[in-house]
Amino acid sequence: MIRYIIYIIPLLLIFSFNPINNKFENYVETEIPYLKELYIDIHKNPEISLMEKETSIKLANELRKVGFDVEENFGGYGIVGILKNGEGPTILYRTDMDALPMEEKTGLPYASKVKTKTFDGNEVGTMHSCGHDMHMTVWTGTARAMVERKNEWSGTMMMIGQPAEEIGAGAAMMLKAGLYEEFPIPDYGIALHASPTIPSGKVGFGKGYIMANTESVDIKIFGQGSHGAAPHMSIDPIVTASMIVMELQTIVSRNLNPLDDAVITVGSIKGGTKHNIIPDEVNLQLTIRTYKDEVRNLIHKRIKEICNGVAASMGLDESRWPKIIMPEQYTPANYNDELLIDIMTNVSNSIIGEENVVTAEPQMVGEDFARYGSTKENIPTAMYWLGTVPKERMDKYNSGEYALPALHSPFYYPDIENSIRTGVKVSTESLIKLFNM
Ligand SMILES: [Zn+2]
Ligand SMILES: [Zn+2]
Protein backbone atom coordinates (compact mmCIF):
# COMPACT_ATOMS: atom_id res chain seq x y z
CA MET A 1 0.00 0.00 0.00
CA ILE A 2 2.71 2.47 0.97
CA ARG A 3 4.63 1.57 -2.16
CA TYR A 4 1.52 2.28 -4.20
CA ILE A 5 1.18 5.78 -2.61
CA ILE A 6 4.84 6.48 -3.30
CA TYR A 7 4.22 5.76 -6.99
CA ILE A 8 0.96 7.69 -7.20
CA ILE A 9 2.20 11.00 -5.68
CA PRO A 10 4.69 11.84 -8.45
CA LEU A 11 2.06 10.89 -11.01
CA LEU A 12 -0.47 13.29 -9.42
CA LEU A 13 2.17 16.01 -9.41
CA ILE A 14 2.83 15.49 -13.08
CA PHE A 15 -0.85 15.67 -13.97
CA SER A 16 -1.63 18.73 -11.83
CA PHE A 17 1.35 20.63 -13.18
CA ASN A 18 0.48 22.94 -16.06
CA PRO A 19 3.66 23.25 -18.10
CA ILE A 20 2.54 26.34 -20.08
CA ASN A 21 1.55 28.35 -17.00
CA ASN A 22 4.68 27.36 -15.20
CA LYS A 23 6.91 28.20 -18.11
CA PHE A 24 5.21 31.57 -18.47
CA GLU A 25 5.54 32.33 -14.75
CA ASN A 26 9.26 31.70 -15.02
CA TYR A 27 9.47 33.84 -18.13
CA VAL A 28 7.68 36.74 -16.38
CA GLU A 29 10.16 36.51 -13.48
CA THR A 30 13.08 36.83 -15.89
CA GLU A 31 11.44 39.92 -17.40
CA ILE A 32 10.91 41.77 -14.09
CA PRO A 33 14.38 43.40 -13.83
CA TYR A 34 14.12 44.79 -17.36
CA LEU A 35 10.58 46.07 -16.87
CA LYS A 36 11.37 47.50 -13.44
CA GLU A 37 14.20 49.52 -14.92
CA LEU A 38 11.86 50.77 -17.64
CA TYR A 39 9.25 51.70 -15.03
CA ILE A 40 11.73 53.72 -12.99
CA ASP A 41 13.02 55.46 -16.10
CA ILE A 42 9.50 56.45 -17.15
CA HIS A 43 8.55 57.43 -13.60
CA LYS A 44 11.58 59.70 -13.27
CA ASN A 45 10.88 61.39 -16.61
CA PRO A 46 7.18 62.25 -16.66
CA GLU A 47 5.68 64.42 -19.40
CA ILE A 48 2.31 66.15 -19.11
CA SER A 49 -0.56 65.94 -21.60
CA LEU A 50 0.34 66.95 -25.18
CA MET A 51 4.06 66.95 -24.31
CA GLU A 52 4.66 63.17 -24.32
CA LYS A 53 7.41 63.40 -26.94
CA GLU A 54 10.23 61.48 -25.25
CA THR A 55 7.88 58.97 -23.65
CA SER A 56 6.34 58.09 -27.00
CA ILE A 57 9.77 57.66 -28.60
CA LYS A 58 10.74 55.36 -25.74
CA LEU A 59 7.64 53.19 -26.18
CA ALA A 60 7.95 53.11 -29.97
CA ASN A 61 11.52 51.84 -29.57
CA GLU A 62 10.38 49.17 -27.11
CA LEU A 63 7.87 47.86 -29.64
CA ARG A 64 10.29 47.97 -32.57
CA LYS A 65 12.86 46.07 -30.56
CA VAL A 66 10.55 43.04 -30.49
CA GLY A 67 9.35 43.26 -34.10
CA PHE A 68 6.31 45.56 -34.22
CA ASP A 69 5.77 48.00 -37.10
CA VAL A 70 5.33 51.33 -35.40
CA GLU A 71 3.75 54.54 -36.58
CA GLU A 72 4.68 57.58 -34.49
CA ASN A 73 3.12 61.03 -34.04
CA PHE A 74 -0.31 59.68 -34.88
CA GLY A 75 -2.81 62.09 -33.30
CA GLY A 76 -0.35 64.21 -31.32
CA TYR A 77 2.39 62.01 -29.91
CA GLY A 78 0.26 58.89 -30.29
CA ILE A 79 1.86 55.64 -31.42
CA VAL A 80 0.36 52.60 -33.10
CA GLY A 81 2.31 49.34 -33.07
CA ILE A 82 1.13 46.54 -35.32
CA LEU A 83 2.24 42.93 -35.18
CA LYS A 84 0.74 40.69 -37.84
CA ASN A 85 0.88 37.08 -36.84
CA GLY A 86 -1.24 35.19 -39.34
CA GLU A 87 -5.00 34.93 -39.72
CA GLY A 88 -7.26 35.89 -36.90
CA PRO A 89 -8.85 38.79 -35.05
CA THR A 90 -7.32 42.20 -34.50
CA ILE A 91 -7.07 43.18 -30.84
CA LEU A 92 -6.34 46.66 -29.58
CA TYR A 93 -4.46 47.12 -26.32
CA ARG A 94 -4.11 50.71 -25.21
CA THR A 95 -1.90 52.47 -22.72
CA ASP A 96 -1.95 56.16 -21.94
CA MET A 97 1.33 58.05 -21.63
CA ASP A 98 0.77 61.37 -19.88
CA ALA A 99 1.66 62.53 -16.36
CA LEU A 100 0.16 65.33 -14.27
CA PRO A 101 1.32 68.87 -13.50
CA MET A 102 1.97 68.37 -9.79
CA GLU A 103 4.94 67.94 -7.50
CA GLU A 104 5.71 64.42 -6.32
CA LYS A 105 5.82 64.07 -2.52
CA THR A 106 6.37 60.32 -2.10
CA GLY A 107 9.94 60.77 -0.89
CA LEU A 108 10.93 57.70 -2.92
CA PRO A 109 14.57 57.44 -4.06
CA TYR A 110 13.32 57.40 -7.67
CA ALA A 111 10.80 60.23 -7.21
CA SER A 112 10.38 62.63 -10.11
CA LYS A 113 12.15 65.96 -9.78
CA VAL A 114 11.02 67.13 -13.19
CA LYS A 115 9.64 70.61 -13.66
CA THR A 116 7.65 71.49 -16.77
CA LYS A 117 6.81 74.80 -18.32
CA THR A 118 3.11 74.50 -19.12
CA PHE A 119 1.41 75.97 -22.18
CA ASP A 120 0.34 79.00 -20.14
CA GLY A 121 3.93 79.65 -19.07
CA ASN A 122 3.83 78.41 -15.45
CA GLU A 123 6.52 76.15 -14.11
CA VAL A 124 5.05 73.11 -12.38
CA GLY A 125 6.30 69.93 -10.77
CA THR A 126 5.49 66.86 -12.84
CA MET A 127 4.49 63.41 -11.65
CA HIS A 128 3.03 60.13 -12.79
CA SER A 129 0.41 60.19 -10.05
CA CYS A 130 -2.26 58.38 -12.08
CA GLY A 131 -0.15 55.28 -12.61
CA HIS A 132 0.21 55.72 -16.37
CA ASP A 133 3.90 54.81 -15.90
CA MET A 134 2.72 51.41 -14.65
CA HIS A 135 0.26 51.13 -17.54
CA MET A 136 3.12 51.68 -20.02
CA THR A 137 5.38 49.17 -18.27
CA VAL A 138 2.77 46.40 -18.21
CA TRP A 139 1.87 47.23 -21.83
CA THR A 140 5.51 46.89 -22.90
CA GLY A 141 5.88 43.68 -20.89
CA THR A 142 2.74 42.31 -22.54
CA ALA A 143 3.97 43.19 -26.05
CA ARG A 144 7.21 41.34 -25.30
CA ALA A 145 5.34 38.35 -23.89
CA MET A 146 3.02 38.17 -26.89
CA VAL A 147 6.07 37.98 -29.15
CA GLU A 148 7.64 35.35 -26.90
CA ARG A 149 4.44 33.27 -27.15
CA LYS A 150 3.82 33.98 -30.82
CA ASN A 151 3.14 30.35 -31.67
CA GLU A 152 0.19 30.22 -29.23
CA TRP A 153 -1.98 32.77 -31.07
CA SER A 154 -2.68 34.14 -34.49
CA GLY A 155 -4.13 37.45 -35.58
CA THR A 156 -3.06 41.08 -35.39
CA MET A 157 -1.90 42.81 -32.24
CA MET A 158 -2.56 46.54 -32.23
CA MET A 159 -0.68 48.36 -29.48
CA ILE A 160 -1.82 51.93 -28.85
CA GLY A 161 0.26 54.48 -26.94
CA GLN A 162 -2.19 57.30 -26.32
CA PRO A 163 -1.33 60.89 -25.43
CA ALA A 164 -3.36 63.40 -23.42
CA GLU A 165 -5.66 61.12 -21.42
CA GLU A 166 -5.68 63.48 -18.45
CA ILE A 167 -7.29 66.24 -20.48
CA GLY A 168 -9.73 63.81 -22.09
CA ALA A 169 -8.39 64.57 -25.58
CA GLY A 170 -5.96 61.86 -26.66
CA ALA A 171 -8.32 59.06 -27.70
CA ALA A 172 -10.37 61.52 -29.75
CA MET A 173 -7.16 62.85 -31.35
CA MET A 174 -6.06 59.38 -32.42
CA LEU A 175 -9.50 58.41 -33.72
CA LYS A 176 -9.75 61.70 -35.61
CA ALA A 177 -6.33 61.04 -37.14
CA GLY A 178 -7.89 57.93 -38.68
CA LEU A 179 -7.05 55.12 -36.29
CA TYR A 180 -9.83 52.89 -37.62
CA GLU A 181 -9.22 53.93 -41.26
CA GLU A 182 -5.44 53.71 -41.51
CA PHE A 183 -5.17 50.53 -39.44
CA PRO A 184 -7.26 47.39 -39.18
CA ILE A 185 -10.53 47.82 -37.28
CA PRO A 186 -10.11 45.95 -34.01
CA ASP A 187 -12.47 43.16 -32.99
CA TYR A 188 -11.90 43.92 -29.30
CA GLY A 189 -10.14 46.52 -27.23
CA ILE A 190 -8.64 46.17 -23.79
CA ALA A 191 -6.83 48.41 -21.30
CA LEU A 192 -6.08 48.53 -17.62
CA HIS A 193 -5.97 51.22 -14.97
CA ALA A 194 -3.89 51.21 -11.83
CA SER A 195 -6.07 50.93 -8.74
CA PRO A 196 -5.14 52.93 -5.63
CA THR A 197 -7.28 50.71 -3.38
CA ILE A 198 -6.74 47.13 -4.63
CA PRO A 199 -3.58 45.48 -3.25
CA SER A 200 -0.84 44.60 -5.70
CA GLY A 201 -1.13 40.97 -6.80
CA LYS A 202 -4.87 41.34 -7.36
CA VAL A 203 -7.06 42.62 -10.16
CA GLY A 204 -10.61 43.99 -10.20
CA PHE A 205 -13.36 43.62 -12.78
CA GLY A 206 -16.67 45.41 -13.19
CA LYS A 207 -19.34 44.81 -15.82
CA GLY A 208 -21.34 47.46 -17.64
CA TYR A 209 -20.74 51.09 -16.72
CA ILE A 210 -17.59 51.26 -14.61
CA MET A 211 -16.60 54.90 -15.04
CA ALA A 212 -18.64 58.03 -15.52
CA ASN A 213 -19.32 60.64 -18.19
CA THR A 214 -16.96 63.45 -17.29
CA GLU A 215 -17.06 67.04 -18.40
CA SER A 216 -15.61 70.39 -17.46
CA VAL A 217 -17.76 73.49 -17.20
CA ASP A 218 -16.49 77.06 -16.90
CA ILE A 219 -18.60 79.83 -15.37
CA LYS A 220 -17.67 83.49 -15.66
CA ILE A 221 -19.51 85.60 -13.07
CA PHE A 222 -19.75 89.34 -13.62
CA GLY A 223 -20.25 92.13 -11.15
CA GLN A 224 -19.48 95.75 -10.63
CA GLY A 225 -16.14 96.50 -9.07
CA SER A 226 -15.67 99.01 -6.32
CA HIS A 227 -13.55 100.01 -3.32
CA GLY A 228 -13.68 97.33 -0.63
CA ALA A 229 -14.93 99.97 1.78
CA ALA A 230 -17.80 100.96 -0.51
CA PRO A 231 -19.75 97.75 -1.07
CA HIS A 232 -22.95 99.73 -1.68
CA MET A 233 -21.37 100.98 -4.92
CA SER A 234 -20.67 97.44 -6.13
CA ILE A 235 -22.37 94.29 -7.27
CA ASP A 236 -19.95 91.93 -5.60
CA PRO A 237 -19.13 88.94 -7.85
CA ILE A 238 -17.36 87.18 -4.98
CA VAL A 239 -20.61 87.08 -3.02
CA THR A 240 -22.51 86.09 -6.18
CA ALA A 241 -20.01 83.30 -6.83
CA SER A 242 -20.27 82.08 -3.22
CA MET A 243 -24.05 81.92 -3.49
CA ILE A 244 -23.83 80.04 -6.77
CA VAL A 245 -21.34 77.54 -5.31
CA MET A 246 -23.70 76.85 -2.41
CA GLU A 247 -26.78 76.61 -4.62
CA LEU A 248 -25.01 74.12 -6.89
CA GLN A 249 -24.84 71.79 -3.89
CA THR A 250 -28.61 71.41 -4.02
CA ILE A 251 -28.70 69.92 -7.51
CA VAL A 252 -27.48 66.47 -6.51
CA SER A 253 -29.06 66.58 -3.07
CA ARG A 254 -32.48 68.06 -4.03
CA ASN A 255 -33.10 67.72 -7.75
CA LEU A 256 -31.83 64.28 -8.64
CA ASN A 257 -33.49 61.00 -7.95
CA PRO A 258 -31.51 59.64 -4.98
CA LEU A 259 -30.97 56.41 -6.93
CA ASP A 260 -29.14 58.23 -9.73
CA ASP A 261 -25.44 58.94 -9.48
CA ALA A 262 -23.82 62.30 -10.11
CA VAL A 263 -21.10 64.57 -8.81
CA ILE A 264 -20.75 68.33 -9.21
CA THR A 265 -17.47 69.69 -7.88
CA VAL A 266 -16.28 73.27 -8.05
CA GLY A 267 -12.56 72.67 -8.31
CA SER A 268 -11.43 76.23 -8.87
CA ILE A 269 -12.67 79.66 -7.87
CA LYS A 270 -10.63 82.65 -8.92
CA GLY A 271 -11.33 86.34 -8.56
CA GLY A 272 -9.90 89.53 -7.19
CA THR A 273 -6.40 90.84 -6.67
CA LYS A 274 -6.26 92.54 -3.29
CA HIS A 275 -7.88 92.86 0.16
CA ASN A 276 -9.65 96.14 -0.46
CA ILE A 277 -10.87 95.87 -4.01
CA ILE A 278 -14.20 94.35 -4.97
CA PRO A 279 -13.44 92.82 -8.38
CA ASP A 280 -15.80 92.81 -11.32
CA GLU A 281 -15.32 89.18 -12.32
CA VAL A 282 -14.97 85.74 -10.74
CA ASN A 283 -14.29 82.49 -12.60
CA LEU A 284 -15.43 79.04 -11.53
CA GLN A 285 -14.27 75.70 -12.92
CA LEU A 286 -16.49 72.67 -12.38
CA THR A 287 -16.24 68.99 -13.05
CA ILE A 288 -19.45 67.05 -13.60
CA ARG A 289 -19.77 63.27 -13.43
CA THR A 290 -22.84 61.32 -14.52
CA TYR A 291 -23.86 58.00 -16.05
CA LYS A 292 -27.19 58.77 -17.71
CA ASP A 293 -27.85 61.39 -20.37
CA GLU A 294 -31.10 62.54 -18.77
CA VAL A 295 -29.23 63.21 -15.52
CA ARG A 296 -26.56 65.11 -17.41
CA ASN A 297 -29.21 67.24 -19.15
CA LEU A 298 -31.00 67.99 -15.89
CA ILE A 299 -27.71 69.12 -14.30
CA HIS A 300 -26.96 71.43 -17.24
CA LYS A 301 -30.43 72.95 -16.98
CA ARG A 302 -30.20 73.51 -13.22
CA ILE A 303 -26.72 75.07 -13.44
CA LYS A 304 -28.10 77.62 -15.88
CA GLU A 305 -31.18 78.35 -13.78
CA ILE A 306 -29.13 78.76 -10.60
CA CYS A 307 -26.56 81.05 -12.23
CA ASN A 308 -29.20 83.25 -13.81
CA GLY A 309 -31.47 83.25 -10.75
CA VAL A 310 -28.70 84.22 -8.33
CA ALA A 311 -27.39 86.90 -10.71
CA ALA A 312 -30.88 88.38 -11.07
CA SER A 313 -31.32 88.40 -7.29
CA MET A 314 -28.07 90.37 -7.00
CA GLY A 315 -29.48 93.07 -9.26
CA LEU A 316 -27.52 92.24 -12.39
CA ASP A 317 -29.40 92.89 -15.60
CA GLU A 318 -29.69 90.04 -18.07
CA SER A 319 -26.75 91.16 -20.21
CA ARG A 320 -24.49 90.67 -17.14
CA TRP A 321 -25.72 87.23 -16.10
CA PRO A 322 -23.01 84.58 -15.80
CA LYS A 323 -21.48 83.20 -18.95
CA ILE A 324 -21.60 79.42 -18.78
CA ILE A 325 -19.31 77.51 -21.09
CA MET A 326 -20.58 73.95 -21.42
CA PRO A 327 -18.27 71.53 -23.20
CA GLU A 328 -19.03 70.65 -26.78
CA GLN A 329 -17.58 67.22 -26.19
CA TYR A 330 -17.34 65.20 -23.05
CA THR A 331 -15.63 61.96 -22.14
CA PRO A 332 -18.29 59.27 -22.39
CA ALA A 333 -18.86 56.75 -19.63
CA ASN A 334 -16.76 53.58 -19.85
CA TYR A 335 -18.84 50.53 -20.62
CA ASN A 336 -17.23 47.16 -20.01
CA ASP A 337 -18.47 44.52 -22.40
CA GLU A 338 -19.92 41.69 -20.33
CA LEU A 339 -18.54 38.84 -22.42
CA LEU A 340 -15.03 40.30 -22.40
CA ILE A 341 -15.18 40.71 -18.63
CA ASP A 342 -16.36 37.11 -18.19
CA ILE A 343 -13.46 35.87 -20.28
CA MET A 344 -10.88 38.02 -18.55
CA THR A 345 -12.23 37.09 -15.13
CA ASN A 346 -12.01 33.37 -15.90
CA VAL A 347 -8.49 33.76 -17.26
CA SER A 348 -7.45 35.68 -14.14
CA ASN A 349 -9.04 33.13 -11.81
CA SER A 350 -6.95 30.41 -13.34
CA ILE A 351 -3.68 32.32 -13.61
CA ILE A 352 -3.51 34.31 -10.35
CA GLY A 353 -6.14 32.45 -8.30
CA GLU A 354 -9.77 33.31 -7.51
CA GLU A 355 -8.74 34.87 -4.21
CA ASN A 356 -6.87 37.53 -6.17
CA VAL A 357 -9.74 38.51 -8.43
CA VAL A 358 -12.17 41.03 -6.97
CA THR A 359 -15.38 42.65 -8.13
CA ALA A 360 -14.87 46.37 -8.64
CA GLU A 361 -17.62 48.87 -7.92
CA PRO A 362 -18.34 51.57 -10.54
CA GLN A 363 -16.55 54.87 -9.94
CA MET A 364 -17.21 58.49 -10.81
CA VAL A 365 -13.78 58.97 -12.33
CA GLY A 366 -13.61 59.17 -16.12
CA GLU A 367 -11.29 57.72 -18.74
CA ASP A 368 -11.24 58.45 -22.43
CA PHE A 369 -10.55 54.79 -23.23
CA ALA A 370 -14.36 54.77 -23.54
CA ARG A 371 -14.01 56.48 -26.92
CA TYR A 372 -12.46 53.44 -28.63
CA GLY A 373 -15.71 51.58 -28.04
CA SER A 374 -18.01 54.54 -28.71
CA THR A 375 -17.48 54.94 -32.47
CA LYS A 376 -19.79 53.69 -35.21
CA GLU A 377 -17.74 50.46 -35.35
CA ASN A 378 -19.10 49.68 -31.87
CA ILE A 379 -16.10 47.66 -30.74
CA PRO A 380 -16.54 45.71 -27.50
CA THR A 381 -14.03 47.06 -24.98
CA ALA A 382 -13.08 46.32 -21.41
CA MET A 383 -10.81 47.94 -18.88
CA TYR A 384 -9.67 46.16 -15.75
CA TRP A 385 -8.28 47.49 -12.49
CA LEU A 386 -4.73 46.46 -11.71
CA GLY A 387 -4.12 46.34 -7.96
CA THR A 388 -1.05 48.41 -7.12
CA VAL A 389 -1.14 49.13 -3.38
CA PRO A 390 2.10 47.95 -1.74
CA LYS A 391 1.74 45.49 1.13
CA GLU A 392 3.23 47.86 3.73
CA ARG A 393 0.58 50.46 2.89
CA MET A 394 -2.25 47.92 2.81
CA ASP A 395 -1.28 46.61 6.27
CA LYS A 396 -1.32 50.11 7.72
CA TYR A 397 -4.64 50.83 6.04
CA ASN A 398 -6.17 47.60 7.37
CA SER A 399 -5.07 48.44 10.90
CA GLY A 400 -6.79 51.81 10.55
CA GLU A 401 -3.71 54.00 10.95
CA TYR A 402 -3.54 55.20 7.38
CA ALA A 403 -5.77 56.44 4.58
CA LEU A 404 -4.71 55.18 1.17
CA PRO A 405 -3.61 57.95 -1.21
CA ALA A 406 -5.93 58.26 -4.19
CA LEU A 407 -4.85 58.54 -7.81
CA HIS A 408 -3.70 62.12 -8.49
CA SER A 409 -2.37 62.31 -4.92
CA PRO A 410 1.26 63.50 -4.65
CA PHE A 411 1.78 60.53 -2.29
CA TYR A 412 0.49 57.77 -4.57
CA TYR A 413 2.91 55.12 -5.74
CA PRO A 414 2.47 51.51 -6.94
CA ASP A 415 4.26 48.40 -5.74
CA ILE A 416 6.50 48.04 -8.78
CA GLU A 417 7.36 44.36 -9.07
CA ASN A 418 4.10 42.79 -8.03
CA SER A 419 2.01 45.15 -10.13
CA ILE A 420 4.14 44.41 -13.21
CA ARG A 421 4.03 40.66 -12.54
CA THR A 422 0.25 40.56 -12.19
CA GLY A 423 -0.43 42.99 -15.03
CA VAL A 424 1.73 41.19 -17.58
CA LYS A 425 0.22 37.83 -16.66
CA VAL A 426 -3.41 38.97 -16.79
CA SER A 427 -3.03 41.09 -19.96
CA THR A 428 -1.05 38.44 -21.86
CA GLU A 429 -3.24 35.49 -20.91
CA SER A 430 -6.40 37.51 -21.66
CA LEU A 431 -5.11 38.46 -25.11
CA ILE A 432 -4.09 34.90 -25.92
CA LYS A 433 -7.52 33.68 -24.85
CA LEU A 434 -9.24 36.33 -27.00
CA PHE A 435 -7.11 35.48 -30.04
CA ASN A 436 -8.12 31.85 -29.67
CA MET A 437 -11.86 32.40 -29.40
ZN1 LIG B 1 -5.70 60.50 -14.05
ZN1 LIG C 1 -5.39 57.63 -15.44
XYZ file of C-alpha atoms and ligand atoms in Angstrom, residues 100 129-132 165-166 193 366 407-408, ligand 1:
12
model
C 0.163 65.332 -14.266
C 0.405 60.189 -10.046
C -2.262 58.382 -12.085
C -0.153 55.285 -12.610
C 0.214 55.719 -16.367
C -5.659 61.119 -21.421
C -5.681 63.481 -18.448
C -5.966 51.220 -14.973
C -13.606 59.173 -16.120
C -4.851 58.539 -7.809
C -3.695 62.115 -8.489
Zn -5.704 60.503 -14.049
